[in-house]
PDB file of C-alpha atoms in Angstrom:
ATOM      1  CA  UNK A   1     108.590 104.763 101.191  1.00 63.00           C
ATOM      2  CA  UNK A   2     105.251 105.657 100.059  1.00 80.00           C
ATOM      3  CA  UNK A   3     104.179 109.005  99.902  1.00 90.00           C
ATOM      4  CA  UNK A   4     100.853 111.239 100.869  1.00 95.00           C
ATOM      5  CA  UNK A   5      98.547 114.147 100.066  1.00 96.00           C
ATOM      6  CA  UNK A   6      96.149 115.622 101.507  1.00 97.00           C
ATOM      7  CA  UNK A   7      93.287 118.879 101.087  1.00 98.00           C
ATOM      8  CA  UNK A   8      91.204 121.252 102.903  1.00 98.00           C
ATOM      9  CA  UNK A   9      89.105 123.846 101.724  1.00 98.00           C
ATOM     10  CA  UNK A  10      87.078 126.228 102.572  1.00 97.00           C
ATOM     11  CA  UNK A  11      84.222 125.091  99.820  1.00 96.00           C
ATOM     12  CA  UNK A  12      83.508 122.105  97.712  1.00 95.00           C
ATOM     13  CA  UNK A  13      86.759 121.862  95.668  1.00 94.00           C
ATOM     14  CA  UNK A  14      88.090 119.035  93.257  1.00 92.00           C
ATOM     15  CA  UNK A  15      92.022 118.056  93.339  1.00 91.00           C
ATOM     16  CA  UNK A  16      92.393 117.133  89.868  1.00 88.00           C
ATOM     17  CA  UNK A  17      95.417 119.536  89.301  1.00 84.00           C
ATOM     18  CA  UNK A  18      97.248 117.909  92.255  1.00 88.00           C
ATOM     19  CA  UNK A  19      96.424 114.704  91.978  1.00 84.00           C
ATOM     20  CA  UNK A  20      97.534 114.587  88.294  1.00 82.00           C
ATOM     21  CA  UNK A  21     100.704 115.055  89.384  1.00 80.00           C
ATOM     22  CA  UNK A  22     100.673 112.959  92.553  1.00 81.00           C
ATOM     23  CA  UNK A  23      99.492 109.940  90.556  1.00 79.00           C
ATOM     24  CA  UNK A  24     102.737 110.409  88.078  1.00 75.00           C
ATOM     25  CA  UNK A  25     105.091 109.268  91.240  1.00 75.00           C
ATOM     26  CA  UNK A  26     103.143 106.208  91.302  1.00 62.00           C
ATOM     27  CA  UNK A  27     105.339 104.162  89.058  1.00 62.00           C
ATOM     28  CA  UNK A  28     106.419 106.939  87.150  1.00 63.00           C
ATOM     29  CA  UNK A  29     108.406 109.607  88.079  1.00 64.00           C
ATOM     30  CA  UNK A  30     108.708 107.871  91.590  1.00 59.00           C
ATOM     31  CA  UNK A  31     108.616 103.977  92.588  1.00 66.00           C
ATOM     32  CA  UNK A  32     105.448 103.535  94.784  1.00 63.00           C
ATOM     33  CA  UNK A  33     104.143 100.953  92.283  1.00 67.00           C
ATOM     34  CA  UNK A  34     102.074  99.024  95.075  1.00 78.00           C
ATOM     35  CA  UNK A  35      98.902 100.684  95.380  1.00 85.00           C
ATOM     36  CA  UNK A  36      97.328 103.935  95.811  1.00 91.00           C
ATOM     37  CA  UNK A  37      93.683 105.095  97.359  1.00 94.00           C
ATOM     38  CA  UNK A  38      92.067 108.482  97.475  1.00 96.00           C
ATOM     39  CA  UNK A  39      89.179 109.042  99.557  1.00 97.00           C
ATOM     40  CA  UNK A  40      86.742 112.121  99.648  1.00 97.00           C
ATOM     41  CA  UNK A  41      84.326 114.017 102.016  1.00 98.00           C
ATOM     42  CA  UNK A  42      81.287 115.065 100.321  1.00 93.00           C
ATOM     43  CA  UNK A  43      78.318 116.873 101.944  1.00 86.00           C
ATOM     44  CA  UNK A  44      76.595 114.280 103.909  1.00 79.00           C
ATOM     45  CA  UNK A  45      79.008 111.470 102.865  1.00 92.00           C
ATOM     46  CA  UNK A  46      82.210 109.544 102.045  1.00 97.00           C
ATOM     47  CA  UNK A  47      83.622 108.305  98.748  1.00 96.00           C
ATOM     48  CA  UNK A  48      86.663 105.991  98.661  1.00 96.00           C
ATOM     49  CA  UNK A  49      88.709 104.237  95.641  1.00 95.00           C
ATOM     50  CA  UNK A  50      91.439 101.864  96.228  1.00 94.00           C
ATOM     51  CA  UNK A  51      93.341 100.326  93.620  1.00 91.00           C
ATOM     52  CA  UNK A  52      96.587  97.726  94.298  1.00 88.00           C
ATOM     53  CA  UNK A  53      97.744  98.581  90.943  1.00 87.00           C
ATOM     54  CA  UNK A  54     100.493 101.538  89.584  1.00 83.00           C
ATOM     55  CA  UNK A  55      98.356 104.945  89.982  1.00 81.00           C
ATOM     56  CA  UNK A  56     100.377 105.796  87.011  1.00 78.00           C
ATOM     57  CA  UNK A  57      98.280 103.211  84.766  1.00 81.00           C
ATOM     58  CA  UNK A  58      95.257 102.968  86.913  1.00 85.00           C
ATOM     59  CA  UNK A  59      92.223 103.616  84.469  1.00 88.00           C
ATOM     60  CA  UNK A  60      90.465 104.281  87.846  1.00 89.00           C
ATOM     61  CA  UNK A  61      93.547 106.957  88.798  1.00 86.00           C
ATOM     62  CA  UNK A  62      92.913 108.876  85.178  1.00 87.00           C
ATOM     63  CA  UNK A  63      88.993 108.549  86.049  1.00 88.00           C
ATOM     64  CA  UNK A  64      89.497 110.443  88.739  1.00 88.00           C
ATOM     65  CA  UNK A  65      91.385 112.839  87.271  1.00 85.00           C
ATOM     66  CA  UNK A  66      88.734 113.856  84.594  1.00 86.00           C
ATOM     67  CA  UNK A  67      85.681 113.080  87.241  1.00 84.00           C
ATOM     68  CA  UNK A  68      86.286 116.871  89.240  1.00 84.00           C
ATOM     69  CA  UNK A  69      84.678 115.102  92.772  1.00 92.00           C
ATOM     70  CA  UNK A  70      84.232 118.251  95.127  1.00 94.00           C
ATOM     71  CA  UNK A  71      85.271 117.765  98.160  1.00 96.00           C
ATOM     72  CA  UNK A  72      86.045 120.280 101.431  1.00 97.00           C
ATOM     73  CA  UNK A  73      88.583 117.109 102.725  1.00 98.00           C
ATOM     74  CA  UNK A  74      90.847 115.086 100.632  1.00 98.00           C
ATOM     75  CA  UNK A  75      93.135 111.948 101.667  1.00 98.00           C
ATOM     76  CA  UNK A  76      95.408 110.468  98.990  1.00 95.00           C
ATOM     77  CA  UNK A  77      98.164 108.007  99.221  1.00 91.00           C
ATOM     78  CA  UNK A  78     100.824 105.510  96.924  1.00 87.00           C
ATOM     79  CA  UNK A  79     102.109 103.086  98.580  1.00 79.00           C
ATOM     80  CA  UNK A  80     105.351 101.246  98.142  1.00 68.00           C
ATOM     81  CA  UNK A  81     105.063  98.361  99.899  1.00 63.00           C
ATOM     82  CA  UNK A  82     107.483  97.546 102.870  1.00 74.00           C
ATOM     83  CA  UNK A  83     105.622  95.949 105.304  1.00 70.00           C
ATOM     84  CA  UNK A  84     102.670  93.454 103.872  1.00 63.00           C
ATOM     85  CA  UNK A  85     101.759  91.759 100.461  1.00 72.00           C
ATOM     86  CA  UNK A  86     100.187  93.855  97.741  1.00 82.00           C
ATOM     87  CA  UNK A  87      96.810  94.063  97.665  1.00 87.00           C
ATOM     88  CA  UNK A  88      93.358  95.773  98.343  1.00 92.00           C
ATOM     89  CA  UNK A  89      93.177  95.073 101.873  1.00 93.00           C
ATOM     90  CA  UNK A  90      96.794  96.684 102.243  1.00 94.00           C
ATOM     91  CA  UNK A  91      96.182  99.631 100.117  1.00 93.00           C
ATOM     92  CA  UNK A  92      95.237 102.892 101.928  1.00 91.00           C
ATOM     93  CA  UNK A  93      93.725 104.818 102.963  1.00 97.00           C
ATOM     94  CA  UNK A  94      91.966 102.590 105.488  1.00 97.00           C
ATOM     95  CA  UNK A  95      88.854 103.861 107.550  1.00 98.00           C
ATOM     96  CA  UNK A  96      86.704 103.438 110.960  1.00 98.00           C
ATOM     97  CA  UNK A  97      83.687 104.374 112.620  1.00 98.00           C
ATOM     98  CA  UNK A  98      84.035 106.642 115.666  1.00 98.00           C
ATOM     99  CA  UNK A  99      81.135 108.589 116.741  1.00 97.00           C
ATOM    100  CA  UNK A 100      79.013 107.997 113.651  1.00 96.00           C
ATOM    101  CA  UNK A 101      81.486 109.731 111.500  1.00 96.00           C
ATOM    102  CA  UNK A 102      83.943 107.599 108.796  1.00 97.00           C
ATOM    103  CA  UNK A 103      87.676 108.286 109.817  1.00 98.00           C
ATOM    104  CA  UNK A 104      89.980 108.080 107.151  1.00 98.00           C
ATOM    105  CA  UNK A 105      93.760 107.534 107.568  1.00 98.00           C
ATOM    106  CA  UNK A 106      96.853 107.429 105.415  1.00 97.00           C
ATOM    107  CA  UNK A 107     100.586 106.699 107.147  1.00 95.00           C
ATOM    108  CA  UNK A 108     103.743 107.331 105.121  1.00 93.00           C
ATOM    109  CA  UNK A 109     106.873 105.147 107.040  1.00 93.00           C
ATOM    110  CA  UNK A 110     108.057 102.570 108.491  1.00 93.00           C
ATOM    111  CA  UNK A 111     107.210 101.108 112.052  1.00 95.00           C
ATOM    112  CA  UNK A 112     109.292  99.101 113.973  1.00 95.00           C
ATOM    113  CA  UNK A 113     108.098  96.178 117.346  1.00 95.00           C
ATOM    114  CA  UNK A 114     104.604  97.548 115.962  1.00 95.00           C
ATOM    115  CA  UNK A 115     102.961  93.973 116.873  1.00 94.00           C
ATOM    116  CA  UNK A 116     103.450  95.093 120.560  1.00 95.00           C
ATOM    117  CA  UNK A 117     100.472  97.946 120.023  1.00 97.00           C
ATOM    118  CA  UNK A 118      97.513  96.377 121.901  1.00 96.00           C
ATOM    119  CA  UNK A 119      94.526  96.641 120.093  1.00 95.00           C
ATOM    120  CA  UNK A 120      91.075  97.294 121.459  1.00 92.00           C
ATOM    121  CA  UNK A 121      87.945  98.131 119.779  1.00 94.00           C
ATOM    122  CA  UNK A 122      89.261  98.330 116.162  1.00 98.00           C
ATOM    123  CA  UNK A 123      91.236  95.223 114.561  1.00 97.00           C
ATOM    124  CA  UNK A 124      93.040  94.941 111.011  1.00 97.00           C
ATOM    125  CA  UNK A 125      92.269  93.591 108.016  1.00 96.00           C
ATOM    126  CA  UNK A 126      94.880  93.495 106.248  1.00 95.00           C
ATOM    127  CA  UNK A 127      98.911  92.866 107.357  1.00 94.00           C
ATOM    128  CA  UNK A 128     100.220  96.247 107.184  1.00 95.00           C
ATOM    129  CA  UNK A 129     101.921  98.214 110.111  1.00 95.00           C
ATOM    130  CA  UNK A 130     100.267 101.240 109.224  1.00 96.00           C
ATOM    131  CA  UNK A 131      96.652  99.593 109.603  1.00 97.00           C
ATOM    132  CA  UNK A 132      97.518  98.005 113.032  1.00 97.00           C
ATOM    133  CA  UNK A 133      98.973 101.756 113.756  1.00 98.00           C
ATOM    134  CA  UNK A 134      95.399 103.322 113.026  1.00 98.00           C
ATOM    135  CA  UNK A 135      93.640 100.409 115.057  1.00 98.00           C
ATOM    136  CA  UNK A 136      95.909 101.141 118.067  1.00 98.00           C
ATOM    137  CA  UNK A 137      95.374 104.710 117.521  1.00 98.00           C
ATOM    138  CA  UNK A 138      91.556 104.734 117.184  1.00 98.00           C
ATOM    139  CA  UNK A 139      91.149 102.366 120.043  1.00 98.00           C
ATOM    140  CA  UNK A 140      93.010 104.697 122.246  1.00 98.00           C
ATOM    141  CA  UNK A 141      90.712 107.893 120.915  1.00 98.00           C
ATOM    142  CA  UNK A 142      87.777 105.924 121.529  1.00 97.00           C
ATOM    143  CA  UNK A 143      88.942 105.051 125.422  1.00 97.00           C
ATOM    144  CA  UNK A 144      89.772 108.675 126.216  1.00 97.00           C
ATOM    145  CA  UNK A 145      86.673 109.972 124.246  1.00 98.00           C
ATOM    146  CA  UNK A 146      83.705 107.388 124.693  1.00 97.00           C
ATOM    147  CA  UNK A 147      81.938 110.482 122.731  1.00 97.00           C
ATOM    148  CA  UNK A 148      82.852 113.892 121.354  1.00 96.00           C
ATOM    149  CA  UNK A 149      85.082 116.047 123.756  1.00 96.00           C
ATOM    150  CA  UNK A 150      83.294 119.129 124.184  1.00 93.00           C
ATOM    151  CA  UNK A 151      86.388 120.932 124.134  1.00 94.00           C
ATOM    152  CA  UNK A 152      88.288 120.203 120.579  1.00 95.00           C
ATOM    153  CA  UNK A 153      91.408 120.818 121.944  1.00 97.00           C
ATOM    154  CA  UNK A 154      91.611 118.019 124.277  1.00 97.00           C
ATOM    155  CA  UNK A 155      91.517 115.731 121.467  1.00 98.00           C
ATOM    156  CA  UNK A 156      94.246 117.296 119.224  1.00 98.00           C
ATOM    157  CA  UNK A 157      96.564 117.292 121.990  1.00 97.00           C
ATOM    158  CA  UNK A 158      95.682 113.369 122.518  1.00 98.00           C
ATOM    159  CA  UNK A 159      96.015 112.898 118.925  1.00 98.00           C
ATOM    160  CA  UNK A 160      99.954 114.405 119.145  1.00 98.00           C
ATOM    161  CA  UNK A 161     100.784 112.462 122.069  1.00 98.00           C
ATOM    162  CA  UNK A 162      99.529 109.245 120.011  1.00 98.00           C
ATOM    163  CA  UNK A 163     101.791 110.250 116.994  1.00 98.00           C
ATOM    164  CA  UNK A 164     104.530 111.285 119.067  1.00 98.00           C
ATOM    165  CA  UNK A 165     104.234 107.325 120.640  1.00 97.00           C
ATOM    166  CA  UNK A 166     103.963 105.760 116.955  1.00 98.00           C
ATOM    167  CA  UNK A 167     106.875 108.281 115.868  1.00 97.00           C
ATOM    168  CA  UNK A 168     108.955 106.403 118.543  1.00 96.00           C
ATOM    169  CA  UNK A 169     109.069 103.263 116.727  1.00 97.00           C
ATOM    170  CA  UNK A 170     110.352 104.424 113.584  1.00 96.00           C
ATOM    171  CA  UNK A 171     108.855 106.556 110.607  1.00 96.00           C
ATOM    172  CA  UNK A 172     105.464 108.453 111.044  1.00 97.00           C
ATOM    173  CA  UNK A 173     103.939 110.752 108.786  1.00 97.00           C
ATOM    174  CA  UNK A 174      99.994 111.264 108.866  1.00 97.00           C
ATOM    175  CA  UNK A 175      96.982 112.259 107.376  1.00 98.00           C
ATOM    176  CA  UNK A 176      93.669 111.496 109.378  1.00 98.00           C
ATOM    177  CA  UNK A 177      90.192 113.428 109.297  1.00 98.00           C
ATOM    178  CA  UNK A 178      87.225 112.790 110.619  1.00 97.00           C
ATOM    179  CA  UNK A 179      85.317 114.947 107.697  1.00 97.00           C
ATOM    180  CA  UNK A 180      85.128 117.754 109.333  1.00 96.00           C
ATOM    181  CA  UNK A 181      89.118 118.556 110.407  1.00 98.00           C
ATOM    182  CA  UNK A 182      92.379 117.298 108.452  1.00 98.00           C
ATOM    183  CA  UNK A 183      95.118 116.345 111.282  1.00 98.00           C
ATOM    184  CA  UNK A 184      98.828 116.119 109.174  1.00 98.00           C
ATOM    185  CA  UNK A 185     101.358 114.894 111.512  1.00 98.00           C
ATOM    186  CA  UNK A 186     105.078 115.152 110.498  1.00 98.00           C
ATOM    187  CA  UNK A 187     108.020 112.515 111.491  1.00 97.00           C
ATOM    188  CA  UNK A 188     110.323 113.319 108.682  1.00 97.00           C
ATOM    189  CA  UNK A 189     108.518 114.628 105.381  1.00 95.00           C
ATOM    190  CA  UNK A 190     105.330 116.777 104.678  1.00 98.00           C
ATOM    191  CA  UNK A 191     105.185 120.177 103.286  1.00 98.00           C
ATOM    192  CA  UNK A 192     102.343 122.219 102.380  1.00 98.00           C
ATOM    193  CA  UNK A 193     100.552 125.164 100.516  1.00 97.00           C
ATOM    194  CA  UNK A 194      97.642 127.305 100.933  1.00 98.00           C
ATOM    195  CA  UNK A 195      96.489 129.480  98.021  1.00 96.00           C
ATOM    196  CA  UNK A 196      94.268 132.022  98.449  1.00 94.00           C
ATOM    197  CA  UNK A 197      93.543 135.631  97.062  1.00 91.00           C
ATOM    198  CA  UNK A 198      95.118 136.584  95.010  1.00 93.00           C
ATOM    199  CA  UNK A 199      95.321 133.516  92.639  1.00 91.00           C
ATOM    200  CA  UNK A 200      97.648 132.865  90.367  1.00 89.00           C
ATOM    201  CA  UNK A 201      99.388 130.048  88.530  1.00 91.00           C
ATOM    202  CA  UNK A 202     101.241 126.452  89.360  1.00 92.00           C
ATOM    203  CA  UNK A 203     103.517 124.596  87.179  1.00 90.00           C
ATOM    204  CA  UNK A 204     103.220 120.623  88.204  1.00 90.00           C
ATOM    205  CA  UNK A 205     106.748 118.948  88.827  1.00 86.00           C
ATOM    206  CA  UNK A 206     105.540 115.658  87.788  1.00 78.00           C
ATOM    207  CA  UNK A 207     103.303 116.166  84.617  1.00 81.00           C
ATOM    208  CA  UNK A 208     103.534 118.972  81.712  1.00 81.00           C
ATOM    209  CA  UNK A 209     100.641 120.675  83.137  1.00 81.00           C
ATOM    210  CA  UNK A 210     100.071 124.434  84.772  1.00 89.00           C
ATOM    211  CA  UNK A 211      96.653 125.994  85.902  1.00 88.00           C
ATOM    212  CA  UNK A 212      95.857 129.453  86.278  1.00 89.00           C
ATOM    213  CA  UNK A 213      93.536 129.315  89.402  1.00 90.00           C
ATOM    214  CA  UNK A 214      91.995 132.888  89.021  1.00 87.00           C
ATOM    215  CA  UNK A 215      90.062 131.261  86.377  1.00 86.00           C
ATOM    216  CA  UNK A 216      88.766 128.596  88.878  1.00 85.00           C
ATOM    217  CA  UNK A 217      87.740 130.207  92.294  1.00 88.00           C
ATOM    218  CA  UNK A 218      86.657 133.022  93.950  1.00 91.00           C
ATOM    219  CA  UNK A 219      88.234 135.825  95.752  1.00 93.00           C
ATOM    220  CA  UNK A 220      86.913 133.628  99.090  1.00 95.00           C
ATOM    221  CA  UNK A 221      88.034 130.419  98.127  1.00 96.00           C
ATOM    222  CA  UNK A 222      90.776 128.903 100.624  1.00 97.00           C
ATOM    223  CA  UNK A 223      92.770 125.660  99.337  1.00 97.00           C
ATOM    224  CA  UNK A 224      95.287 124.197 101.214  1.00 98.00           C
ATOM    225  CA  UNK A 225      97.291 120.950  99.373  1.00 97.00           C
ATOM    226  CA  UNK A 226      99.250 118.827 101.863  1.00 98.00           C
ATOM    227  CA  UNK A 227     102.181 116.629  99.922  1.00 96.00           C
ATOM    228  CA  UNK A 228     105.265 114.252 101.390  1.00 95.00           C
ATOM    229  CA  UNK A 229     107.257 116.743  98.987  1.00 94.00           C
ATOM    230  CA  UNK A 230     106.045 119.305  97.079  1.00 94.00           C
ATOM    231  CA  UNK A 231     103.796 119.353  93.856  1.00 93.00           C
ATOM    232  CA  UNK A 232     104.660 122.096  91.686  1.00 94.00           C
ATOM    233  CA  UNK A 233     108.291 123.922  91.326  1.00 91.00           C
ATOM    234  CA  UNK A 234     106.826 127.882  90.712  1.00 93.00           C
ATOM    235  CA  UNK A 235     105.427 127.993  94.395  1.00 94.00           C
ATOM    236  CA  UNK A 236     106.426 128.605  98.314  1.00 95.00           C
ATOM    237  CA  UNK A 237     105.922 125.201 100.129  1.00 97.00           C
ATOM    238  CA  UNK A 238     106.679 125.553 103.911  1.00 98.00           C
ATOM    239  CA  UNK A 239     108.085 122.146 105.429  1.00 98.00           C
ATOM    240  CA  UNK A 240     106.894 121.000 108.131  1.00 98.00           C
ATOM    241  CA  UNK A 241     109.074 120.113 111.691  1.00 97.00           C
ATOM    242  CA  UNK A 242     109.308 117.092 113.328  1.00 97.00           C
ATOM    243  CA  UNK A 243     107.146 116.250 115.867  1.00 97.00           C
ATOM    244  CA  UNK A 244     104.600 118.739 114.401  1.00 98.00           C
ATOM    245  CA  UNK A 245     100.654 118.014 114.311  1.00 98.00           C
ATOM    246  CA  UNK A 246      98.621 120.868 112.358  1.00 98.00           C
ATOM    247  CA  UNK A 247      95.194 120.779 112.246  1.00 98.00           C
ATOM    248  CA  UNK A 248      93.358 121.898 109.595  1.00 98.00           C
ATOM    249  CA  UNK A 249      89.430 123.495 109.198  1.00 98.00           C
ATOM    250  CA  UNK A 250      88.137 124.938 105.810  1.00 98.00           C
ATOM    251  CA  UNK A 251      91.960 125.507 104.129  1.00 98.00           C
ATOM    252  CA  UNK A 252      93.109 127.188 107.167  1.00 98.00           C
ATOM    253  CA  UNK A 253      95.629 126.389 109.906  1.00 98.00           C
ATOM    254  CA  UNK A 254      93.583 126.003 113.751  1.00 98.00           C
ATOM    255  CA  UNK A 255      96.134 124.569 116.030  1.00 98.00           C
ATOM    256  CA  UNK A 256      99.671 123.872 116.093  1.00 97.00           C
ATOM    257  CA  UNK A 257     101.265 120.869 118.261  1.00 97.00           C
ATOM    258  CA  UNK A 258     104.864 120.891 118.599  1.00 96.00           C
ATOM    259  CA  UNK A 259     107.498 117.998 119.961  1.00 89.00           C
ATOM    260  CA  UNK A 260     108.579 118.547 123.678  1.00 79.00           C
ATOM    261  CA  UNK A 261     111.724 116.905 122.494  1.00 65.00           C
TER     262      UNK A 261
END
């Protein structure tokens, strides 16, 4: 299956360390050899790149690894390919217009009857499951909030009862933000870390490489990396439950949705 990553923080922050690592399981250490996008939020915009080649060999992937793009919101993915062809228009993370704001989405999984969704406002291009799953899921945000609920809350709880739905027919783990929040939704793999003061170092599992991130923030910086397993071996990832929707502001957890089931 193919496998995510994810970042909020509290200030403009780039995700070189991480990614370097993240892009070694694309055809290296791991097998998700079909594609891989990453997509930032930068003030006042949005920045996507989307390759259908190994990350592992990309010349884009290693571009982005010595280009430090700051971003507050990150959305990463490698994809290998289960449902679909290879190619750019099946290579995440894919992304729609609600409200006037880009929302970008990555899905780690495997859906199952997924052709039954109905589809409303939004419409694929490409032939993946996961792409019709955002169109189904967008369309229904859109019908329950023509514009932005006053209350935030409303929508989060929405947003869980759509991913509980999706996680019905089969595998489905999430990463979705609108700029401002990161939603992570778990069906059967995500764990995550937040590192704050005091900062220390991380050993990659992927790629000889540690950082010593005292050197490279502030005693206010908040970072919080979202992976489908963890990135380095030296630190405390907590795992995520099934059924679990966290949303995510500036590096910090603001709301916790759990399964009924």
């Amino acid at each position: 299956m193919c496998e995510l990553l994810g970042m909020s923080a509290n200030v403009p922050t780039d995700i070189c360390f991480s990614f370097a690592g993240f892009l070694h399981r694309g055809g290296g250490t791991g097998p998700h050899r079909d594609g891989w996008g990453i997509a930032f939020y930068e003030e006042g915009g949005y920045r996507e790149f989307r390759d259908p080649h190994p990350s592992v060999d990309s010349p884009i992937a290693r571009l982005i690894c010595d280009y430090p793009i700051k971003s507050r919101v990150v959305i990463s993915h490698i994809r290998q390919a289960n449902v679909g062809s290879i190619g750019l228009a099946n290579t995440h993370p894919f992304t729609r217009e609600m409200w006037g704001r880009p929302w970008c989405y990555a899905h780690n999984g495997q859906l199952s009857d997924w052709q039954s969704l109905p589809l409303g406002f939004y419409t694929p291009v490409g032939t993946t499951d996961s792409e019709h799953a955002f169109c189904w899921l967008m369309s229904e945000l859109r019908t329950a909030f023509p514009t932005p609920p006053e209350a935030p809350a409303s929508l989060w709880h929405t947003l869980h009862g759509l991913c509980e739905q999706l996680r019905g027919l089969g595998v489905f783990n999430l990463l979705l933000s609108d700029g401002t929040y990161l939603y992570t939704y778990c069906s059967t793999k995500l764990a995550h870390i937040t590192r704050a003061a005091p900062f220390g170092e991380a050993e990659l599992s992927d790629a000889e490489l540690t950082v010593n991130f005292a050197e490279h923030t502030t005693p206010n910086d908040v970072v919080s990396v979202i992976a489908t397993e963890p990135l380095t071996h030296n630190e405390q990832w907590q795992r995520m439950q099934p059924g679990e929707l966290l949303v995510w502001r500036d590096g910090r957890i603001q709301a916790r949705c759990l399964s009924q089931a």
